CSV table of C-alpha atoms and ligand atoms in Angstrom, one decimal:
chain,number,residue,atom,x,y,z
A,151,MET,CA,-7.2,17.5,31.0
A,152,PRO,CA,-6.2,17.1,27.3
A,153,ALA,CA,-7.2,14.2,25.5
A,154,SER,CA,-3.7,13.4,24.9
A,155,ALA,CA,-3.2,12.5,28.6
A,156,TYR,CA,-5.7,9.5,28.8
A,157,ARG,CA,-4.5,6.2,27.6
A,158,THR,CA,-7.6,5.2,24.8
A,159,ILE,CA,-6.3,6.9,21.7
A,160,ILE,CA,-10.1,7.2,20.2
A,161,GLU,CA,-11.1,8.0,16.3
A,162,PRO,CA,-11.1,11.7,15.9
A,163,PHE,CA,-14.6,11.3,13.8
A,164,ARG,CA,-17.8,10.7,14.5
A,165,ILE,CA,-20.1,8.5,12.2
A,166,HIS,CA,-22.2,11.1,9.3
A,167,SER,CA,-23.5,8.3,7.2
A,168,VAL,CA,-23.4,4.4,7.9
A,169,GLU,CA,-23.2,1.4,5.7
A,170,PRO,CA,-25.0,-1.2,6.7
A,171,LEU,CA,-22.8,-5.1,7.3
A,172,ARG,CA,-24.5,-8.1,6.3
A,173,LEU,CA,-24.0,-10.5,9.0
A,174,THR,CA,-23.5,-14.0,7.8
A,175,THR,CA,-23.6,-17.2,9.1
A,176,GLU,CA,-20.8,-19.8,8.8
A,177,ASP,CA,-22.6,-22.3,6.7
A,178,GLU,CA,-23.4,-19.3,4.1
A,179,ARG,CA,-19.8,-18.4,4.1
A,180,ARG,CA,-18.8,-22.1,3.4
A,181,ALA,CA,-20.7,-22.0,0.6
A,182,ALA,CA,-19.9,-18.6,-0.4
A,183,LEU,CA,-16.0,-20.1,-0.4
A,184,ARG,CA,-17.0,-23.1,-2.1
A,185,GLU,CA,-18.4,-21.1,-5.2
A,186,ALA,CA,-15.4,-18.6,-5.2
A,187,GLY,CA,-13.0,-21.7,-5.2
A,188,PHE,CA,-11.4,-21.2,-2.1
A,189,ASN,CA,-9.9,-17.4,-3.6
A,190,LEU,CA,-11.4,-14.7,-1.6
A,191,PHE,CA,-10.7,-12.2,-4.6
A,192,ALA,CA,-13.7,-14.1,-5.7
A,193,LEU,CA,-16.1,-13.4,-3.2
A,194,ARG,CA,-18.7,-11.0,-3.5
A,195,ALA,CA,-18.2,-8.1,-1.3
A,196,GLN,CA,-21.4,-8.3,0.2
A,197,ASP,CA,-20.6,-11.7,1.7
A,198,VAL,CA,-17.6,-10.2,3.4
A,199,ILE,CA,-18.3,-8.4,7.5
A,200,ILE,CA,-15.0,-7.3,7.7
A,201,ASP,CA,-12.7,-6.5,4.4
A,202,LEU,CA,-9.3,-6.2,5.3
A,203,LEU,CA,-8.3,-7.2,1.8
A,204,THR,CA,-6.7,-3.6,0.7
A,205,ASP,CA,-6.4,-0.1,2.1
A,206,SER,CA,-6.2,1.2,-1.6
A,207,GLY,CA,-9.4,3.2,-2.2
A,208,THR,CA,-11.3,1.6,0.5
A,209,GLY,CA,-11.6,4.5,3.1
A,210,ALA,CA,-14.2,6.8,4.2
A,211,MET,CA,-14.3,10.3,2.9
A,212,SER,CA,-14.9,13.1,5.4
A,213,ARG,CA,-17.8,15.7,5.3
A,214,ASP,CA,-15.6,18.1,3.6
A,215,GLN,CA,-14.6,15.6,1.1
A,216,TRP,CA,-18.0,14.9,0.3
A,217,ALA,CA,-18.6,19.1,-0.1
A,218,ALA,CA,-15.4,19.2,-1.5
A,219,VAL,CA,-17.2,16.8,-4.4
A,220,GLN,CA,-20.2,19.1,-5.1
A,221,HIS,CA,-17.4,22.2,-6.2
A,222,GLY,CA,-16.2,19.9,-8.9
A,223,ASP,CA,-15.8,21.5,-12.4
A,224,GLU,CA,-15.7,19.2,-15.2
A,225,SER,CA,-14.0,21.8,-17.9
A,226,TYR,CA,-11.9,19.5,-20.5
A,227,ALA,CA,-9.1,22.2,-20.1
A,228,GLY,CA,-8.1,24.5,-17.0
A,229,SER,CA,-11.0,23.3,-14.4
A,230,PRO,CA,-10.3,25.4,-11.2
A,231,SER,CA,-10.5,21.6,-10.1
A,232,TRP,CA,-7.4,20.7,-11.9
A,233,PHE,CA,-5.9,24.1,-10.1
A,234,ARG,CA,-7.0,23.3,-6.6
A,235,PHE,CA,-5.4,20.2,-7.0
A,236,GLN,CA,-2.3,20.8,-8.2
A,237,ALA,CA,-2.4,23.5,-5.6
A,238,ALA,CA,-2.5,21.1,-2.3
A,239,VAL,CA,-0.3,18.4,-4.5
A,240,GLN,CA,2.7,21.4,-4.7
A,241,ASN,CA,1.7,22.2,-1.3
A,242,LEU,CA,3.3,19.3,0.2
A,243,PHE,CA,5.4,18.3,-3.0
A,244,ASP,CA,7.0,21.1,-4.5
A,245,PHE,CA,7.3,19.5,-8.4
A,246,PRO,CA,6.8,22.0,-10.8
A,247,HIS,CA,5.3,19.5,-12.9
A,248,VAL,CA,2.4,17.5,-12.0
A,249,ILE,CA,0.2,15.0,-13.9
A,250,PRO,CA,-2.6,13.6,-13.0
A,251,THR,CA,-3.7,10.2,-13.5
A,252,HIS,CA,-6.4,7.7,-13.0
A,253,GLN,CA,-4.6,5.8,-10.0
A,254,GLY,CA,-1.0,4.7,-9.3
A,255,ARG,CA,0.0,2.1,-11.9
A,256,ALA,CA,-1.0,4.7,-14.8
A,257,ALA,CA,1.9,7.0,-13.7
A,258,GLU,CA,4.3,3.8,-13.0
A,259,LYS,CA,3.3,3.0,-16.4
A,260,ILE,CA,3.4,6.0,-18.4
A,261,LEU,CA,7.2,7.0,-16.4
A,262,PHE,CA,8.7,3.7,-16.9
A,263,THR,CA,7.5,3.7,-20.9
A,264,VAL,CA,9.7,7.0,-20.9
A,265,VAL,CA,12.4,5.9,-18.6
A,266,GLY,CA,12.7,1.8,-19.1
A,267,GLY,CA,13.2,-0.5,-21.9
A,268,PRO,CA,15.6,-3.6,-22.5
A,269,GLY,CA,18.7,-3.8,-20.5
A,270,LYS,CA,17.7,-1.3,-18.1
A,271,VAL,CA,17.5,-1.6,-14.1
A,272,VAL,CA,15.5,-0.1,-11.5
A,273,PRO,CA,16.4,-0.3,-8.3
A,274,ASN,CA,14.1,0.0,-5.5
A,275,ASN,CA,13.7,-0.6,-2.0
A,276,THR,CA,10.7,-3.4,-2.5
A,277,HIS,CA,9.0,-2.7,-5.9
A,278,PHE,CA,5.4,-3.1,-5.2
A,279,ASP,CA,3.7,-5.9,-7.8
A,280,THR,CA,2.5,-3.0,-10.0
A,281,THR,CA,5.8,-1.3,-10.0
A,282,ARG,CA,7.9,-4.5,-11.0
A,283,ALA,CA,5.2,-5.0,-13.4
A,284,ASN,CA,5.6,-1.9,-14.9
A,285,VAL,CA,8.9,-1.9,-15.2
A,286,GLU,CA,9.5,-5.8,-16.6
A,287,TYR,CA,6.9,-5.0,-19.3
A,288,THR,CA,9.2,-2.6,-20.8
A,289,GLY,CA,12.0,-5.4,-20.6
A,290,ALA,CA,14.1,-4.1,-17.6
A,291,GLU,CA,14.9,-5.7,-14.6
A,292,ALA,CA,13.5,-4.5,-11.1
A,293,LEU,CA,15.8,-5.0,-8.2
A,294,ASP,CA,14.8,-5.1,-4.7
A,295,LEU,CA,17.9,-3.6,-2.8
A,296,VAL,CA,15.9,-3.2,0.7
A,297,ILE,CA,18.2,-3.8,4.1
A,298,ALA,CA,18.4,-7.4,5.5
A,299,GLU,CA,16.4,-6.3,8.2
A,300,GLY,CA,13.9,-5.6,6.1
A,301,ARG,CA,13.5,-9.4,4.9
A,302,ASP,CA,13.3,-10.7,8.4
A,303,PRO,CA,9.6,-11.0,9.7
A,304,SER,CA,11.1,-10.9,13.6
A,305,SER,CA,13.3,-8.2,13.1
A,306,PRO,CA,12.6,-5.1,15.4
A,307,HIS,CA,14.3,-2.3,13.4
A,308,PRO,CA,12.3,0.9,13.5
A,309,PHE,CA,12.6,1.7,9.7
A,310,LYS,CA,12.8,-1.7,7.8
A,311,GLY,CA,11.8,-0.4,4.7
A,312,ASN,CA,15.7,1.8,4.3
A,313,VAL,CA,17.5,1.0,1.0
A,314,ASP,CA,20.7,-0.9,1.6
A,315,ILE,CA,22.9,2.2,1.2
A,316,ALA,CA,26.0,0.1,0.1
A,317,ALA,CA,24.5,-2.3,-2.2
A,318,LEU,CA,22.9,1.1,-4.2
A,319,ASP,CA,26.5,2.6,-4.1
A,320,ALA,CA,27.8,-1.1,-5.9
A,321,LEU,CA,24.9,-1.2,-8.2
A,322,LEU,CA,25.8,1.9,-9.5
A,323,ALA,CA,29.4,1.7,-9.6
A,324,GLU,CA,29.4,-1.5,-11.9
A,325,ARG,CA,26.1,-0.9,-13.7
A,326,GLY,CA,25.1,2.7,-13.2
A,327,ASP,CA,25.1,3.2,-17.2
A,328,VAL,CA,21.9,1.3,-17.2
A,329,VAL,CA,20.1,2.8,-14.1
A,330,PRO,CA,17.9,5.4,-15.2
A,331,LEU,CA,16.6,6.3,-11.6
A,332,VAL,CA,16.2,4.9,-8.5
A,333,MET,CA,13.3,4.4,-6.7
A,334,VAL,CA,12.5,4.1,-3.2
A,335,THR,CA,9.1,3.3,-1.7
A,336,ILE,CA,7.4,5.0,1.4
A,337,THR,CA,6.5,3.2,3.3
A,338,ASN,CA,7.6,-0.4,2.0
A,339,ASN,CA,4.2,-1.9,1.7
A,340,SER,CA,5.5,-5.3,0.2
A,341,GLY,CA,7.9,-5.5,3.1
A,342,GLY,CA,5.2,-5.4,5.8
A,343,GLY,CA,4.3,-1.3,5.4
A,344,GLN,CA,7.3,-0.3,6.7
A,345,PRO,CA,8.8,2.8,6.8
A,346,VAL,CA,11.9,4.7,5.7
A,347,SER,CA,14.2,7.1,8.0
A,348,LEU,CA,14.7,10.5,6.5
A,349,ALA,CA,18.8,9.8,7.3
A,350,ASN,CA,18.0,6.8,4.6
A,351,LEU,CA,16.7,8.9,2.0
A,352,ARG,CA,19.1,12.0,2.6
A,353,ALA,CA,22.1,8.9,2.0
A,354,VAL,CA,20.5,7.8,-1.1
A,355,ARG,CA,19.8,11.4,-2.6
A,356,GLU,CA,24.0,11.5,-1.6
A,357,VAL,CA,24.8,8.4,-3.3
A,358,CYS,CA,21.9,9.5,-6.3
A,359,ASP,CA,24.3,12.6,-6.6
A,360,ARG,CA,27.5,11.1,-6.8
A,361,TYR,CA,26.6,8.6,-9.6
A,362,GLY,CA,24.4,11.7,-11.4
A,363,LYS,CA,21.1,9.6,-11.4
A,364,PRO,CA,17.2,10.4,-10.4
A,365,LEU,CA,15.4,9.3,-7.1
A,366,PHE,CA,11.7,9.0,-7.3
A,367,LEU,CA,9.7,8.2,-4.7
A,368,ASP,CA,6.5,5.5,-4.4
A,369,ALA,CA,5.1,8.1,-2.3
A,370,CYS,CA,1.4,6.4,-2.0
A,371,ARG,CA,1.8,6.3,2.2
A,372,PHE,CA,3.8,9.1,2.1
A,373,ALA,CA,1.8,10.8,5.5
A,374,GLU,CA,2.2,7.3,7.4
A,375,ASN,CA,6.0,7.3,6.8
A,376,ALA,CA,6.5,10.7,8.2
A,377,TRP,CA,4.7,10.0,10.9
A,378,PHE,CA,7.0,7.3,11.7
A,379,ILE,CA,10.0,9.3,11.2
A,380,ARG,CA,8.1,11.9,13.6
A,381,GLU,CA,7.6,9.4,16.5
A,382,ARG,CA,11.1,6.8,15.5
A,383,GLU,CA,13.8,9.0,14.1
A,384,GLU,CA,16.0,11.3,16.6
A,385,GLY,CA,15.9,14.9,16.5
A,386,GLN,CA,12.4,14.8,14.5
A,387,GLY,CA,9.9,14.3,17.3
A,388,ASP,CA,9.2,17.6,17.5
A,389,ARG,CA,8.5,18.5,13.9
A,390,ASP,CA,5.1,18.8,11.9
A,391,VAL,CA,4.5,16.4,9.8
A,392,VAL,CA,4.2,19.0,6.5
A,393,ASP,CA,7.4,19.8,7.3
A,394,ILE,CA,9.1,16.6,6.9
A,395,VAL,CA,6.8,15.5,3.9
A,396,ARG,CA,8.4,18.8,2.3
A,397,GLU,CA,11.9,17.5,3.2
A,398,VAL,CA,11.3,14.0,1.9
A,399,ALA,CA,10.0,15.6,-1.4
A,400,SER,CA,12.5,18.1,-2.0
A,401,LEU,CA,15.4,15.0,-1.8
A,402,ALA,CA,13.6,13.9,-4.8
A,403,ASP,CA,13.5,14.4,-8.4
A,404,GLY,CA,9.9,12.7,-8.9
A,405,MET,CA,7.2,10.7,-7.6
A,406,THR,CA,4.6,8.5,-8.6
A,407,MET,CA,1.5,8.7,-6.5
A,408,SER,CA,-1.8,6.2,-5.6
A,409,ALA,CA,-4.1,9.1,-4.4
A,410,LYS,CA,-6.1,5.9,-3.3
A,411,LYS,CA,-4.2,5.4,0.0
A,412,ASP,CA,-3.1,8.3,2.2
A,413,PRO,CA,-4.6,11.3,0.5
A,414,LEU,CA,-7.7,9.4,1.5
A,415,GLY,CA,-9.5,9.2,-2.2
A,416,ASN,CA,-11.4,6.5,-3.5
A,417,ILE,CA,-9.3,6.7,-7.1
A,418,GLY,CA,-6.8,8.6,-8.5
A,419,GLY,CA,-2.9,8.9,-8.5
A,420,TRP,CA,-0.7,10.9,-10.0
A,421,LEU,CA,3.1,11.6,-11.1
A,422,ALA,CA,5.3,14.5,-10.6
A,423,VAL,CA,8.3,15.6,-11.9
A,424,ARG,CA,10.7,18.5,-11.7
A,425,ASP,CA,12.6,17.8,-14.9
A,426,GLU,CA,10.8,20.0,-17.9
A,427,ALA,CA,12.1,17.4,-20.8
A,428,LEU,CA,11.1,14.6,-19.0
A,429,ALA,CA,7.5,16.1,-18.4
A,430,ALA,CA,6.7,17.0,-21.7
A,431,ARG,CA,7.7,13.3,-22.8
A,432,CYS,CA,5.2,12.2,-20.2
A,433,ARG,CA,2.6,14.5,-20.8
A,434,GLU,CA,2.3,13.0,-24.8
A,435,LEU,CA,2.0,9.3,-23.3
A,436,LEU,CA,-1.0,11.1,-20.9
A,437,ILE,CA,-3.0,12.3,-23.6
A,438,LEU,CA,-2.7,9.3,-25.5
A,439,THR,CA,-4.4,7.5,-22.6
A,440,GLU,CA,-5.2,9.0,-19.7
A,441,GLY,CA,-6.5,12.6,-20.4
A,442,PHE,CA,-5.5,16.5,-21.4
A,443,PRO,CA,-3.2,17.1,-18.9
A,444,THR,CA,-5.4,19.4,-16.9
A,445,TYR,CA,-7.5,16.1,-15.4
A,446,GLY,CA,-5.4,13.1,-16.7
A,447,GLY,CA,-7.6,10.6,-15.6
A,448,LEU,CA,-9.7,12.0,-13.3
A,449,ALA,CA,-13.3,13.8,-12.5
A,450,GLY,CA,-13.1,17.1,-11.5
A,451,ARG,CA,-15.0,16.0,-8.5
A,452,ASP,CA,-12.3,13.6,-7.7
A,453,LEU,CA,-9.1,16.4,-8.4
A,454,GLU,CA,-11.9,18.6,-5.4
A,455,ALA,CA,-12.3,15.4,-3.0
A,456,LEU,CA,-8.5,14.8,-3.6
A,457,ALA,CA,-7.3,18.1,-2.5
A,458,GLN,CA,-9.5,18.4,0.4
A,459,GLY,CA,-7.9,14.9,1.6
A,460,LEU,CA,-4.8,15.9,1.3
A,461,THR,CA,-5.2,18.5,3.8
A,462,GLU,CA,-6.7,15.7,6.3
A,463,ALA,CA,-4.0,13.3,5.7
A,464,VAL,CA,-1.4,15.1,7.2
A,465,ASP,CA,-3.2,16.1,10.5
A,466,HIS,CA,-1.5,14.7,13.6
A,467,ASP,CA,-4.4,13.7,15.7
A,468,TYR,CA,-5.6,11.5,12.5
A,469,LEU,CA,-1.9,10.1,12.1
A,470,ARG,CA,-1.5,9.5,16.0
A,471,TYR,CA,-5.2,7.8,15.7
A,472,ARG,CA,-4.5,5.6,12.5
A,473,THR,CA,-0.4,4.4,13.3
A,474,ARG,CA,-1.9,3.8,16.8
A,475,SER,CA,-5.1,2.2,15.9
A,476,THR,CA,-3.5,-0.5,13.3
A,477,ALA,CA,-0.7,-1.3,16.0
A,478,TYR,CA,-4.0,-2.2,18.1
A,479,LEU,CA,-4.4,-5.0,16.6
A,480,GLY,CA,-1.0,-5.9,15.5
A,481,GLU,CA,0.0,-5.9,19.3
A,482,ALA,CA,-3.1,-7.7,20.5
A,483,LEU,CA,-2.5,-10.4,18.0
A,484,ILE,CA,1.2,-10.9,19.5
A,485,ALA,CA,-0.1,-11.0,22.7
A,486,GLY,CA,-2.2,-13.9,21.7
A,487,GLY,CA,1.2,-15.9,20.3
A,488,VAL,CA,-0.1,-15.0,16.7
A,489,PRO,CA,3.5,-14.4,14.7
A,490,CYS,CA,3.4,-11.2,13.0
A,491,VAL,CA,5.8,-9.3,11.1
A,492,GLN,CA,7.3,-6.8,13.6
A,493,PRO,CA,6.8,-3.8,14.3
A,494,ILE,CA,3.7,-3.1,13.4
A,495,GLY,CA,3.6,-1.0,9.7
A,496,GLY,CA,1.5,2.0,9.2
A,497,HIS,CA,-1.1,0.5,7.0
A,498,ALA,CA,-1.7,-3.2,7.8
A,499,VAL,CA,-1.1,-6.5,9.9
A,500,TYR,CA,0.9,-8.7,8.4
A,501,LEU,CA,0.3,-12.6,9.8
A,502,ASP,CA,3.4,-14.8,9.4
A,503,ALA,CA,1.2,-17.8,8.0
A,504,ARG,CA,4.3,-20.1,7.1
A,505,ALA,CA,4.9,-19.9,11.1
A,506,LEU,CA,1.9,-20.3,12.8
A,507,LEU,CA,0.8,-23.4,10.2
A,508,PRO,CA,4.3,-25.2,10.2
A,509,HIS,CA,2.7,-28.1,9.4
A,510,LEU,CA,2.2,-26.9,6.0
A,511,ASP,CA,4.5,-26.6,3.1
A,512,PRO,CA,5.0,-23.6,1.5
A,513,LEU,CA,3.9,-25.2,-1.5
A,514,HIS,CA,0.4,-26.4,0.2
A,515,TYR,CA,0.2,-22.7,0.7
A,516,PRO,CA,-0.1,-22.2,4.5
A,517,GLY,CA,-1.6,-18.4,3.6
A,518,GLN,CA,-4.4,-19.4,1.7
A,519,SER,CA,-5.3,-21.6,4.1
A,520,LEU,CA,-5.1,-19.2,6.9
A,521,ALA,CA,-6.8,-16.3,4.9
A,522,VAL,CA,-9.7,-18.8,4.0
A,523,ALA,CA,-10.1,-19.7,7.4
A,524,LEU,CA,-10.3,-16.4,9.1
A,525,TYR,CA,-12.9,-16.0,6.1
A,526,GLU,CA,-14.8,-18.8,7.5
A,527,ALA,CA,-15.1,-18.4,11.1
A,528,GLY,CA,-15.4,-15.0,11.1
A,529,GLY,CA,-16.3,-12.9,7.3
A,530,ILE,CA,-12.9,-11.1,7.4
A,531,ARG,CA,-11.1,-10.8,4.1
A,532,GLY,CA,-7.6,-10.5,4.3
A,533,CYS,CA,-4.9,-11.3,1.7
A,534,GLU,CA,-2.3,-14.1,0.8
A,535,ILE,CA,1.3,-12.5,0.6
A,536,GLY,CA,3.4,-15.4,-0.6
A,537,THR,CA,3.5,-18.6,-2.4
A,538,VAL,CA,0.7,-18.0,-4.3
A,539,MET,CA,1.3,-14.6,-5.5
A,540,PHE,CA,4.7,-15.1,-6.1
A,541,GLY,CA,5.8,-18.7,-6.4
A,542,ARG,CA,4.6,-19.6,-10.2
A,543,GLN,CA,8.2,-18.9,-12.0
A,544,PRO,CA,8.9,-17.4,-15.5
A,545,ASP,CA,10.2,-20.6,-16.7
A,546,GLY,CA,6.6,-22.2,-15.4
A,547,THR,CA,8.5,-24.4,-12.4
A,548,GLU,CA,6.9,-23.3,-8.7
A,549,GLN,CA,9.1,-22.5,-5.9
A,550,ALA,CA,8.3,-21.1,-2.1
A,551,ALA,CA,7.9,-17.4,-1.7
A,552,ALA,CA,10.2,-16.2,0.7
A,553,MET,CA,7.6,-15.8,3.4
A,554,ASP,CA,4.2,-17.1,3.5
A,555,LEU,CA,1.8,-13.8,5.0
A,556,VAL,CA,-1.8,-13.0,5.3
A,557,ARG,CA,-2.1,-8.9,4.9
A,558,LEU,CA,-5.0,-7.6,7.2
A,559,ALA,CA,-4.8,-4.0,5.6
A,560,ILE,CA,-7.0,-1.2,7.3
A,561,PRO,CA,-8.9,1.0,5.2
A,562,ARG,CA,-8.6,4.5,6.5
A,563,ARG,CA,-11.5,5.9,8.5
A,564,THR,CA,-13.9,3.1,8.0
A,565,TYR,CA,-13.8,0.6,11.2
A,566,THR,CA,-14.2,1.1,14.5
A,567,GLN,CA,-12.6,-0.2,17.7
A,568,SER,CA,-15.0,-2.9,18.1
A,569,HIS,CA,-14.6,-3.9,14.6
A,570,ILE,CA,-11.2,-4.3,15.4
A,571,ASP,CA,-11.9,-6.4,18.8
A,572,TYR,CA,-13.8,-8.5,16.5
A,573,VAL,CA,-10.8,-9.3,14.1
A,574,ILE,CA,-9.0,-10.1,17.4
A,575,GLU,CA,-11.5,-12.3,18.5
A,576,VAL,CA,-11.5,-14.1,15.2
A,577,VAL,CA,-7.9,-14.3,14.9
A,578,LEU,CA,-7.0,-15.6,17.9
A,579,GLY,CA,-9.8,-18.2,17.7
A,580,VAL,CA,-8.3,-19.4,14.3
A,581,ALA,CA,-4.9,-19.2,15.7
A,582,ALA,CA,-5.9,-21.5,18.7
A,583,HIS,CA,-6.9,-24.8,15.9
A,584,ALA,CA,-3.9,-23.5,13.4
A,585,ALA,CA,-2.7,-27.2,13.5
A,586,ASP,CA,-6.1,-28.8,11.9
A,587,LEU,CA,-6.1,-26.0,9.1
A,588,PRO,CA,-5.9,-27.8,5.9
A,589,ALA,CA,-3.5,-28.0,2.6
A,590,TYR,CA,-5.1,-26.7,-0.5
A,591,ARG,CA,-4.0,-27.3,-3.5
A,592,ILE,CA,-4.5,-25.1,-6.8
A,593,VAL,CA,-7.1,-26.4,-9.3
A,594,ASP,CA,-7.0,-24.2,-12.3
A,595,GLU,CA,-4.5,-21.0,-12.7
A,596,PRO,CA,-4.3,-18.6,-15.1
A,597,PRO,CA,-0.8,-17.6,-17.1
A,598,SER,CA,0.0,-14.7,-14.7
A,599,LEU,CA,-0.9,-13.2,-11.9
A,600,ARG,CA,-2.5,-16.3,-10.8
A,601,HIS,CA,-3.4,-14.8,-7.4
A,602,PHE,CA,-6.5,-12.8,-8.3
A,603,THR,CA,-8.4,-15.8,-10.0
A,604,ALA,CA,-7.1,-19.3,-9.7
A,605,ARG,CA,-9.2,-22.1,-8.0
A,606,PHE,CA,-8.2,-23.8,-5.0
A,607,GLU,CA,-9.8,-27.1,-3.2
A,608,PRO,CA,-8.5,-28.1,0.5
A,609,VAL,CA,-6.4,-31.6,0.1
A,610,PRO,CA,-8.1,-34.1,2.8
A,611,ALA,CA,-5.6,-34.7,5.5
B,255,F0G,N1,2.8,1.7,-4.8
B,255,F0G,C1,2.6,0.8,-4.2
B,255,F0G,C2,3.6,1.0,-2.8
B,255,F0G,C3,1.0,0.2,-3.8
B,255,F0G,O1,0.9,-0.3,-2.5
B,255,F0G,C4,0.1,0.6,-4.5
B,255,F0G,C5,-1.2,-0.2,-4.3
B,255,F0G,C6,0.6,0.8,-5.7
B,255,F0G,C7,1.9,1.4,-6.5
B,255,F0G,C8,-0.4,1.0,-7.3
B,255,F0G,O2,-1.2,1.9,-7.0
B,255,F0G,O3,-3.3,1.1,-6.8
B,255,F0G,O4,-3.2,3.2,-7.2
B,255,F0G,O5,-2.5,1.3,-9.1
B,255,F0G,N2,-1.6,-1.0,-3.7
B,255,F0G,C9,-2.8,-1.6,-3.5
B,255,F0G,C10,-2.6,-2.7,-2.3
B,255,F0G,C11,-3.1,-2.3,-4.9
B,255,F0G,O6,-3.5,-3.3,-1.8
B,255,F0G,O7,-1.6,-2.5,-1.7
B,255,F0G,P1,-2.7,1.5,-7.6
């Protein structure tokens, strides 16, 4: 019988090298929390049992990637590792100019330094926070134009990352002269890891063509997005993911990329463009801040690992396991009555802390309270995405964020099903006494990006 005839979808790999986990006690974790000011970013990773803070750079490389590392050629200019990397990128994304950077935000910084500036407006389905920050740093405005369903945690829409085409059309009709390019983030991380359909990308392309605007992809999770297109979009079910990825790339004029996600790297990124003049301006900045154009921000061995990772990222058995195992966690939590953003996205499960902790006002940080409780109860580190992260306004006031979520991001190929079964047990245990979880207040916060370094304390009931 083919493996696919069975219900259980196994990890399509076996373990080759192990990293020990330190199994802490609740008392040890309570002490670590006090020392960290109840901010999970301030913990020592060694004090975390299951680390779901991010799926970025935290995946396990394969045997073949480690073997490729040995082929790394560290020549300053024209290294064979560079040519292998460039060919692997262009095999999927047919952009003539590939500009290697040390991670995604470096590509964003270069792109928006060239095309941004005061008075400009950059639309996106939802800007990831570093993308928004890089747009705004130039004085431009970052505008989110995701469909209404994408803002509703319980809407079952299969492509909640889609761009609101009418809103994009209206923006370009009214203020097209100040829009340097249109961006689409696949999958839409800030909106719950939700995919964008091929039909929507084609429609965005059509609008861009009518107004003569370039279309750029923020393509960190392009392979998961393509898998969702294959699974969920009519007429796409028989296609090879590589074929879908190539079509998606063919619709765009360029991309920014964090290779720490789907390309299965621990570091890396790139900017790729069709336009030669734009490429020349970007390469000038690359040389100032990253490196020579044939290595940019990366060592030859990183380029090799990424070239190999790109071939593994589009493997169907891997993508089936990847999306199924994320859904496995989400479905078990939903079945246990824990409110989650639905449908379950590709790289993470987002718990709806505001719905689970209705006794806490958003300004008492229900997401922080839930994230701290998961760490205390089981050593699980998730990430608050809510009022702590977005609540402080530029004018100094504080407002509730649109949602108060806790993201449990799943590193690629790192945890097994029994790790995830443990996560399910811990989350359900915490959810059973959610009504007892305390409010938090901030006792110390920096002027910006406070979620990384703020210190908190529980407010006695
Ligand atoms: N774009 C998206 C959609 C991302 O999710 C990220 C990173 C970036 C750009 C920036 O890439 O980290 O390589 O500079 N997301 C990570 C996360 C940090 O945890 O979601 P980077």
